[in-house]
Amino acid sequence: RKEVEQDPGPFNVPEGATVAFNCTYSNSASQSFFWYRQDCRKEPKLLMSVYSSGNEDGRFTAQLNRASQYISLLIRDSKLSDSATYLCVASTSGTYKYIFGTGTRLKVLA
Amino acid sequence: SAVISQKPSRDICQRGTSLTIQCQVDSQVTMMFWYRQQPGQSLTLIATANQGSEATYESGFVIDKFPISRPNLTFSTLTVSNMSPEDSSIYLCSVNSGSSSYEQYFGPGTRLTVT
């Protein structure tokens, strides 16, 4: 079983739709979580850090459920420019070591 | 966030040769990391580049194959040695500014093809 798992998708959604991705992690010592966005042939770019209380940045909301060991990313009012691969990352407490999920592909359709 | 550059951006190399990839940051950073992203896959951490000491390698990666240098707080190199076609990947460096957060920022990557 992979340490960080994501549904690879692709998720094809119309513009304006709301879409949610889940990511599960197996290491209960994981303490820091992140969502990155990766466009084709580009480097990952930090989208959001995920805090225990959940956090929101514009159309994006991230939540953490420690009991069930998953994090989620909600995108509201999808734009064509949101089309990308979304990478979930877990990091163990006290380390900077990132464990990446395999990524979820999103395609927003006109 | 820091501005990170990598050289070369891409290369095509013959098997058995070595390639050194450079990572330059526009400010001093505490932590630098090297990752590999194989075709169609996610990122895997190769090693943490420690300034003034040997790099810390992850399971499955060894110094003889991926020697790393970190001469100062703004620069690091990764060498891919004795290359085979299986080494064809994108190699990315990342940095953490050393603040209390664990956020990492990535360079643009080096796309390596081994023939």
Tab-separated table of N, CA and C in Angstrom, chain A:
chain	number	residue	atom	x	y	z
A	1	ARG	N	0.853	-1.188	0.000
A	1	ARG	CA	0.000	0.000	0.000
A	1	ARG	C	0.891	1.241	0.000
A	2	LYS	N	0.568	2.207	-0.884
A	2	LYS	CA	1.362	3.417	-0.940
A	2	LYS	C	1.086	4.278	0.281
A	3	GLU	N	2.113	5.039	0.669
A	3	GLU	CA	1.988	5.834	1.888
A	3	GLU	C	0.989	6.978	1.709
A	4	VAL	N	0.920	7.519	0.508
A	4	VAL	CA	-0.043	8.579	0.207
A	4	VAL	C	-0.763	8.180	-1.082
A	5	GLU	N	-2.079	8.076	-1.005
A	5	GLU	CA	-2.837	7.592	-2.154
A	5	GLU	C	-3.847	8.615	-2.633
A	6	GLN	N	-3.962	8.695	-3.936
A	6	GLN	CA	-4.928	9.574	-4.562
A	6	GLN	C	-5.589	8.838	-5.707
A	7	ASP	N	-6.801	9.225	-6.006
A	7	ASP	CA	-7.481	8.749	-7.199
A	7	ASP	C	-6.847	9.464	-8.391
A	8	PRO	N	-6.272	8.721	-9.347
A	8	PRO	CA	-5.554	9.400	-10.438
A	8	PRO	C	-6.453	10.174	-11.392
A	9	GLY	N	-7.794	9.868	-11.354
A	9	GLY	CA	-8.691	10.532	-12.277
A	9	GLY	C	-8.544	9.942	-13.680
A	10	PRO	N	-8.794	10.696	-14.755
A	10	PRO	CA	-9.023	12.129	-14.706
A	10	PRO	C	-10.449	12.490	-14.281
A	11	PHE	N	-10.567	13.632	-13.667
A	11	PHE	CA	-11.853	14.218	-13.361
A	11	PHE	C	-12.135	15.237	-14.464
A	12	ASN	N	-13.175	14.976	-15.224
A	12	ASN	CA	-13.587	15.917	-16.265
A	12	ASN	C	-14.834	16.631	-15.781
A	13	VAL	N	-14.741	17.944	-15.582
A	13	VAL	CA	-15.874	18.688	-15.048
A	13	VAL	C	-16.131	19.912	-15.912
A	14	PRO	N	-17.388	20.364	-15.970
A	14	PRO	CA	-17.682	21.588	-16.739
A	14	PRO	C	-17.246	22.823	-15.959
A	15	GLU	N	-17.001	23.876	-16.692
A	15	GLU	CA	-16.704	25.155	-16.049
A	15	GLU	C	-17.799	25.509	-15.058
A	16	GLY	N	-17.403	26.057	-13.923
A	16	GLY	CA	-18.377	26.465	-12.926
A	16	GLY	C	-18.724	25.391	-11.921
A	17	ALA	N	-18.325	24.167	-12.202
A	17	ALA	CA	-18.658	23.063	-11.299
A	17	ALA	C	-17.796	23.116	-10.034
A	18	THR	N	-18.262	22.398	-9.038
A	18	THR	CA	-17.487	22.184	-7.819
A	18	THR	C	-16.936	20.767	-7.852
A	19	VAL	N	-15.666	20.632	-7.545
A	19	VAL	CA	-15.026	19.309	-7.593
A	19	VAL	C	-14.207	19.119	-6.314
A	20	ALA	N	-14.180	17.896	-5.849
A	20	ALA	CA	-13.443	17.596	-4.616
A	20	ALA	C	-12.524	16.407	-4.831
A	21	PHE	N	-11.335	16.504	-4.280
A	21	PHE	CA	-10.374	15.405	-4.325
A	21	PHE	C	-10.068	14.975	-2.897
A	22	ASN	N	-9.929	13.683	-2.722
A	22	ASN	CA	-9.479	13.156	-1.443
A	22	ASN	C	-8.110	12.528	-1.581
A	23	CYS	N	-7.428	12.472	-0.482
A	23	CYS	CA	-6.095	11.879	-0.439
A	23	CYS	C	-5.983	11.184	0.917
A	24	THR	N	-5.571	9.937	0.927
A	24	THR	CA	-5.410	9.222	2.190
A	24	THR	C	-3.936	8.978	2.456
A	25	TYR	N	-3.568	8.994	3.716
A	25	TYR	CA	-2.193	8.732	4.096
A	25	TYR	C	-2.173	7.628	5.144
A	26	SER	N	-1.118	6.819	5.117
A	26	SER	CA	-1.087	5.646	5.990
A	26	SER	C	-0.226	5.847	7.229
A	27	ASN	N	0.684	6.819	7.205
A	27	ASN	CA	1.585	7.021	8.327
A	27	ASN	C	0.956	7.978	9.337
A	28	SER	N	0.578	7.440	10.481
A	28	SER	CA	-0.090	8.266	11.481
A	28	SER	C	0.845	9.333	12.060
A	29	ALA	N	2.150	9.203	11.809
A	29	ALA	CA	3.103	10.216	12.284
A	29	ALA	C	3.155	11.429	11.363
A	30	SER	N	2.445	11.360	10.253
A	30	SER	CA	2.407	12.511	9.345
A	30	SER	C	1.751	13.680	10.052
A	31	GLN	N	2.384	14.850	9.925
A	31	GLN	CA	1.874	16.015	10.654
A	31	GLN	C	1.599	17.209	9.758
A	32	SER	N	2.332	17.318	8.675
A	32	SER	CA	2.162	18.463	7.783
A	32	SER	C	1.661	17.965	6.437
A	33	PHE	N	0.741	18.718	5.872
A	33	PHE	CA	0.106	18.287	4.619
A	33	PHE	C	-0.007	19.466	3.672
A	34	PHE	N	0.088	19.146	2.400
A	34	PHE	CA	0.082	20.202	1.397
A	34	PHE	C	-0.634	19.722	0.153
A	35	TRP	N	-1.165	20.673	-0.589
A	35	TRP	CA	-1.619	20.430	-1.949
A	35	TRP	C	-0.745	21.251	-2.889
A	36	TYR	N	-0.233	20.559	-3.916
A	36	TYR	CA	0.526	21.215	-4.975
A	36	TYR	C	-0.244	21.052	-6.274
A	37	ARG	N	-0.023	21.997	-7.147
A	37	ARG	CA	-0.579	21.928	-8.488
A	37	ARG	C	0.590	21.759	-9.450
A	38	GLN	N	0.442	20.838	-10.407
A	38	GLN	CA	1.481	20.646	-11.409
A	38	GLN	C	0.862	20.692	-12.795
A	39	ASP	N	1.276	21.664	-13.571
A	39	ASP	CA	0.870	21.741	-14.967
A	39	ASP	C	1.812	20.871	-15.790
A	40	CYS	N	1.335	20.508	-16.966
A	40	CYS	CA	2.112	19.605	-17.821
A	40	CYS	C	3.502	20.177	-18.109
A	41	ARG	N	4.520	19.348	-17.851
A	41	ARG	CA	5.900	19.726	-18.126
A	41	ARG	C	6.386	20.910	-17.296
A	42	LYS	N	5.758	21.113	-16.159
A	42	LYS	CA	6.183	22.186	-15.257
A	42	LYS	C	6.464	21.604	-13.868
A	43	GLU	N	7.080	22.422	-13.036
A	43	GLU	CA	7.339	21.976	-11.674
A	43	GLU	C	6.099	22.116	-10.806
A	44	PRO	N	6.010	21.370	-9.716
A	44	PRO	CA	4.882	21.542	-8.796
A	44	PRO	C	4.933	22.921	-8.146
A	45	LYS	N	3.759	23.500	-7.995
A	45	LYS	CA	3.660	24.798	-7.321
A	45	LYS	C	2.743	24.649	-6.111
A	46	LEU	N	3.187	25.185	-5.004
A	46	LEU	CA	2.407	25.077	-3.780
A	46	LEU	C	1.070	25.784	-3.937
A	47	LEU	N	0.015	25.016	-3.703
A	47	LEU	CA	-1.336	25.575	-3.772
A	47	LEU	C	-1.791	25.980	-2.371
A	48	MET	N	-1.702	25.025	-1.453
A	48	MET	CA	-2.137	25.299	-0.086
A	48	MET	C	-1.419	24.393	0.893
A	49	SER	N	-1.125	24.938	2.048
A	49	SER	CA	-0.798	24.096	3.193
A	49	SER	C	-2.124	23.726	3.850
A	50	VAL	N	-2.176	22.573	4.482
A	50	VAL	CA	-3.431	22.110	5.080
A	50	VAL	C	-3.289	22.137	6.587
A	51	TYR	N	-4.102	22.898	7.231
A	51	TYR	CA	-4.026	23.036	8.675
A	51	TYR	C	-5.113	22.204	9.346
A	52	SER	N	-4.907	21.922	10.596
A	52	SER	CA	-5.833	21.068	11.334
A	52	SER	C	-7.255	21.609	11.304
A	53	SER	N	-7.363	22.916	11.322
A	53	SER	CA	-8.686	23.533	11.377
A	53	SER	C	-9.293	23.687	9.993
A	54	GLY	N	-8.547	23.274	8.973
A	54	GLY	CA	-9.024	23.505	7.616
A	54	GLY	C	-8.700	24.930	7.202
A	55	ASN	N	-8.541	25.140	5.930
A	55	ASN	CA	-8.270	26.498	5.478
A	55	ASN	C	-8.817	26.732	4.085
A	56	GLU	N	-9.052	28.000	3.822
A	56	GLU	CA	-9.697	28.400	2.581
A	56	GLU	C	-8.882	29.511	1.949
A	57	ASP	N	-8.779	29.441	0.623
A	57	ASP	CA	-8.096	30.495	-0.123
A	57	ASP	C	-8.876	30.716	-1.405
A	58	GLY	N	-9.743	31.708	-1.363
A	58	GLY	CA	-10.573	31.977	-2.525
A	58	GLY	C	-11.500	30.815	-2.829
A	59	ARG	N	-11.362	30.266	-4.016
A	59	ARG	CA	-12.231	29.156	-4.432
A	59	ARG	C	-11.774	27.804	-3.908
A	60	PHE	N	-10.666	27.781	-3.231
A	60	PHE	CA	-10.057	26.527	-2.778
A	60	PHE	C	-10.202	26.356	-1.266
A	61	THR	N	-10.642	25.153	-0.882
A	61	THR	CA	-10.754	24.828	0.539
A	61	THR	C	-10.080	23.499	0.788
A	62	ALA	N	-9.218	23.457	1.791
A	62	ALA	CA	-8.539	22.217	2.161
A	62	ALA	C	-8.960	21.829	3.562
A	63	GLN	N	-9.140	20.529	3.763
A	63	GLN	CA	-9.516	20.033	5.074
A	63	GLN	C	-8.679	18.814	5.420
A	64	LEU	N	-8.492	18.644	6.726
A	64	LEU	CA	-7.722	17.520	7.248
A	64	LEU	C	-8.599	16.737	8.217
A	65	ASN	N	-8.635	15.436	8.051
A	65	ASN	CA	-9.350	14.558	8.972
A	65	ASN	C	-8.341	13.556	9.513
A	66	ARG	N	-7.828	13.854	10.705
A	66	ARG	CA	-6.769	12.999	11.270
A	66	ARG	C	-7.311	11.630	11.681
A	67	ALA	N	-8.536	11.605	12.139
A	67	ALA	CA	-9.092	10.319	12.606
A	67	ALA	C	-9.159	9.312	11.465
A	68	SER	N	-9.559	9.789	10.298
A	68	SER	CA	-9.674	8.912	9.137
A	68	SER	C	-8.455	8.974	8.237
A	69	GLN	N	-7.503	9.814	8.590
A	69	GLN	CA	-6.239	9.939	7.855
A	69	GLN	C	-6.465	10.288	6.392
A	70	TYR	N	-7.209	11.355	6.183
A	70	TYR	CA	-7.304	11.839	4.814
A	70	TYR	C	-7.348	13.365	4.812
A	71	ILE	N	-6.942	13.897	3.673
A	71	ILE	CA	-7.095	15.325	3.441
A	71	ILE	C	-7.890	15.517	2.156
A	72	SER	N	-8.523	16.645	2.039
A	72	SER	CA	-9.362	16.902	0.871
A	72	SER	C	-9.065	18.283	0.325
A	73	LEU	N	-9.390	18.420	-0.938
A	73	LEU	CA	-9.292	19.721	-1.615
A	73	LEU	C	-10.575	19.932	-2.377
A	74	LEU	N	-11.215	21.061	-2.123
A	74	LEU	CA	-12.465	21.411	-2.794
A	74	LEU	C	-12.202	22.623	-3.667
A	75	ILE	N	-12.600	22.537	-4.906
A	75	ILE	CA	-12.481	23.670	-5.821
A	75	ILE	C	-13.883	24.068	-6.237
A	76	ARG	N	-14.225	25.293	-5.946
A	76	ARG	CA	-15.551	25.811	-6.339
A	76	ARG	C	-15.427	26.630	-7.613
A	77	ASP	N	-16.531	26.703	-8.363
A	77	ASP	CA	-16.576	27.540	-9.565
A	77	ASP	C	-15.351	27.287	-10.457
A	78	SER	N	-15.186	26.063	-10.871
A	78	SER	CA	-14.000	25.656	-11.642
A	78	SER	C	-13.798	26.530	-12.871
A	79	LYS	N	-12.520	26.843	-13.103
A	79	LYS	CA	-12.136	27.600	-14.288
A	79	LYS	C	-11.345	26.692	-15.229
A	80	LEU	N	-11.314	27.061	-16.500
A	80	LEU	CA	-10.504	26.292	-17.453
A	80	LEU	C	-9.055	26.228	-16.973
A	81	SER	N	-8.585	27.316	-16.370
A	81	SER	CA	-7.198	27.395	-15.919
A	81	SER	C	-6.896	26.506	-14.712
A	82	ASP	N	-7.927	25.915	-14.124
A	82	ASP	CA	-7.703	24.973	-13.018
A	82	ASP	C	-7.269	23.600	-13.521
A	83	SER	N	-7.345	23.370	-14.811
A	83	SER	CA	-6.941	22.085	-15.379
A	83	SER	C	-5.456	21.844	-15.094
A	84	ALA	N	-5.179	20.774	-14.402
A	84	ALA	CA	-3.811	20.471	-13.960
A	84	ALA	C	-3.850	19.143	-13.213
A	85	THR	N	-2.694	18.734	-12.742
A	85	THR	CA	-2.613	17.596	-11.824
A	85	THR	C	-2.416	18.134	-10.419
A	86	TYR	N	-3.195	17.620	-9.489
A	86	TYR	CA	-3.131	18.082	-8.096
A	86	TYR	C	-2.457	17.001	-7.258
A	87	LEU	N	-1.363	17.385	-6.623
A	87	LEU	CA	-0.538	16.459	-5.859
A	87	LEU	C	-0.755	16.672	-4.371
A	88	CYS	N	-1.013	15.598	-3.687
A	88	CYS	CA	-1.159	15.612	-2.239
A	88	CYS	C	0.186	15.233	-1.623
A	89	VAL	N	0.566	15.908	-0.564
A	89	VAL	CA	1.853	15.669	0.082
A	89	VAL	C	1.656	15.521	1.587
A	90	ALA	N	2.325	14.523	2.156
A	90	ALA	CA	2.362	14.366	3.612
A	90	ALA	C	3.814	14.421	4.062
A	91	SER	N	4.005	15.014	5.231
A	91	SER	CA	5.357	15.125	5.770
A	91	SER	C	5.325	14.711	7.230
A	92	THR	N	6.289	13.896	7.616
A	92	THR	CA	6.318	13.388	8.982
A	92	THR	C	6.758	14.478	9.952
A	93	SER	N	6.215	14.412	11.129
A	93	SER	CA	6.521	15.391	12.158
A	93	SER	C	8.016	15.542	12.359
A	94	GLY	N	8.482	16.777	12.376
A	94	GLY	CA	9.882	17.063	12.673
A	94	GLY	C	10.834	16.857	11.514
A	95	THR	N	10.310	16.463	10.364
A	95	THR	CA	11.177	16.295	9.190
A	95	THR	C	10.664	17.155	8.052
A	96	TYR	N	11.506	17.326	7.085
A	96	TYR	CA	11.100	18.027	5.875
A	96	TYR	C	10.869	17.042	4.734
A	97	LYS	N	10.824	15.787	5.065
A	97	LYS	CA	10.701	14.773	4.023
A	97	LYS	C	9.274	14.735	3.507
A	98	TYR	N	9.123	14.971	2.223
A	98	TYR	CA	7.826	14.966	1.562
A	98	TYR	C	7.562	13.585	0.973
A	99	ILE	N	6.344	13.094	1.195
A	99	ILE	CA	5.869	11.919	0.486
A	99	ILE	C	4.735	12.392	-0.417
A	100	PHE	N	4.922	12.217	-1.711
A	100	PHE	CA	3.935	12.673	-2.674
A	100	PHE	C	2.954	11.559	-3.005
A	101	GLY	N	1.710	11.944	-3.200
A	101	GLY	CA	0.752	11.051	-3.826
A	101	GLY	C	1.001	11.037	-5.327
A	102	THR	N	0.291	10.158	-6.001
A	102	THR	CA	0.508	10.003	-7.439
A	102	THR	C	-0.147	11.107	-8.245
A	103	GLY	N	-0.997	11.893	-7.589
A	103	GLY	CA	-1.622	13.009	-8.281
A	103	GLY	C	-2.987	12.670	-8.841
A	104	THR	N	-3.836	13.690	-8.906
A	104	THR	CA	-5.170	13.575	-9.492
A	104	THR	C	-5.263	14.566	-10.636
A	105	ARG	N	-5.600	14.046	-11.816
A	105	ARG	CA	-5.722	14.920	-12.979
A	105	ARG	C	-7.106	15.538	-13.047
A	106	LEU	N	-7.141	16.839	-13.229
A	106	LEU	CA	-8.406	17.557	-13.400
A	106	LEU	C	-8.416	18.222	-14.762
A	107	LYS	N	-9.529	18.037	-15.461
A	107	LYS	CA	-9.720	18.732	-16.724
A	107	LYS	C	-11.042	19.473	-16.639
A	108	VAL	N	-10.985	20.787	-16.740
A	108	VAL	CA	-12.203	21.605	-16.718
A	108	VAL	C	-12.575	21.892	-18.163
A	109	LEU	N	-13.812	21.562	-18.501
A	109	LEU	CA	-14.272	21.643	-19.885
A	109	LEU	C	-15.129	22.874	-20.114
A	110	ALA	N	-14.937	23.485	-21.279
A	110	ALA	CA	-15.737	24.675	-21.617
A	110	ALA	C	-17.172	24.284	-21.939
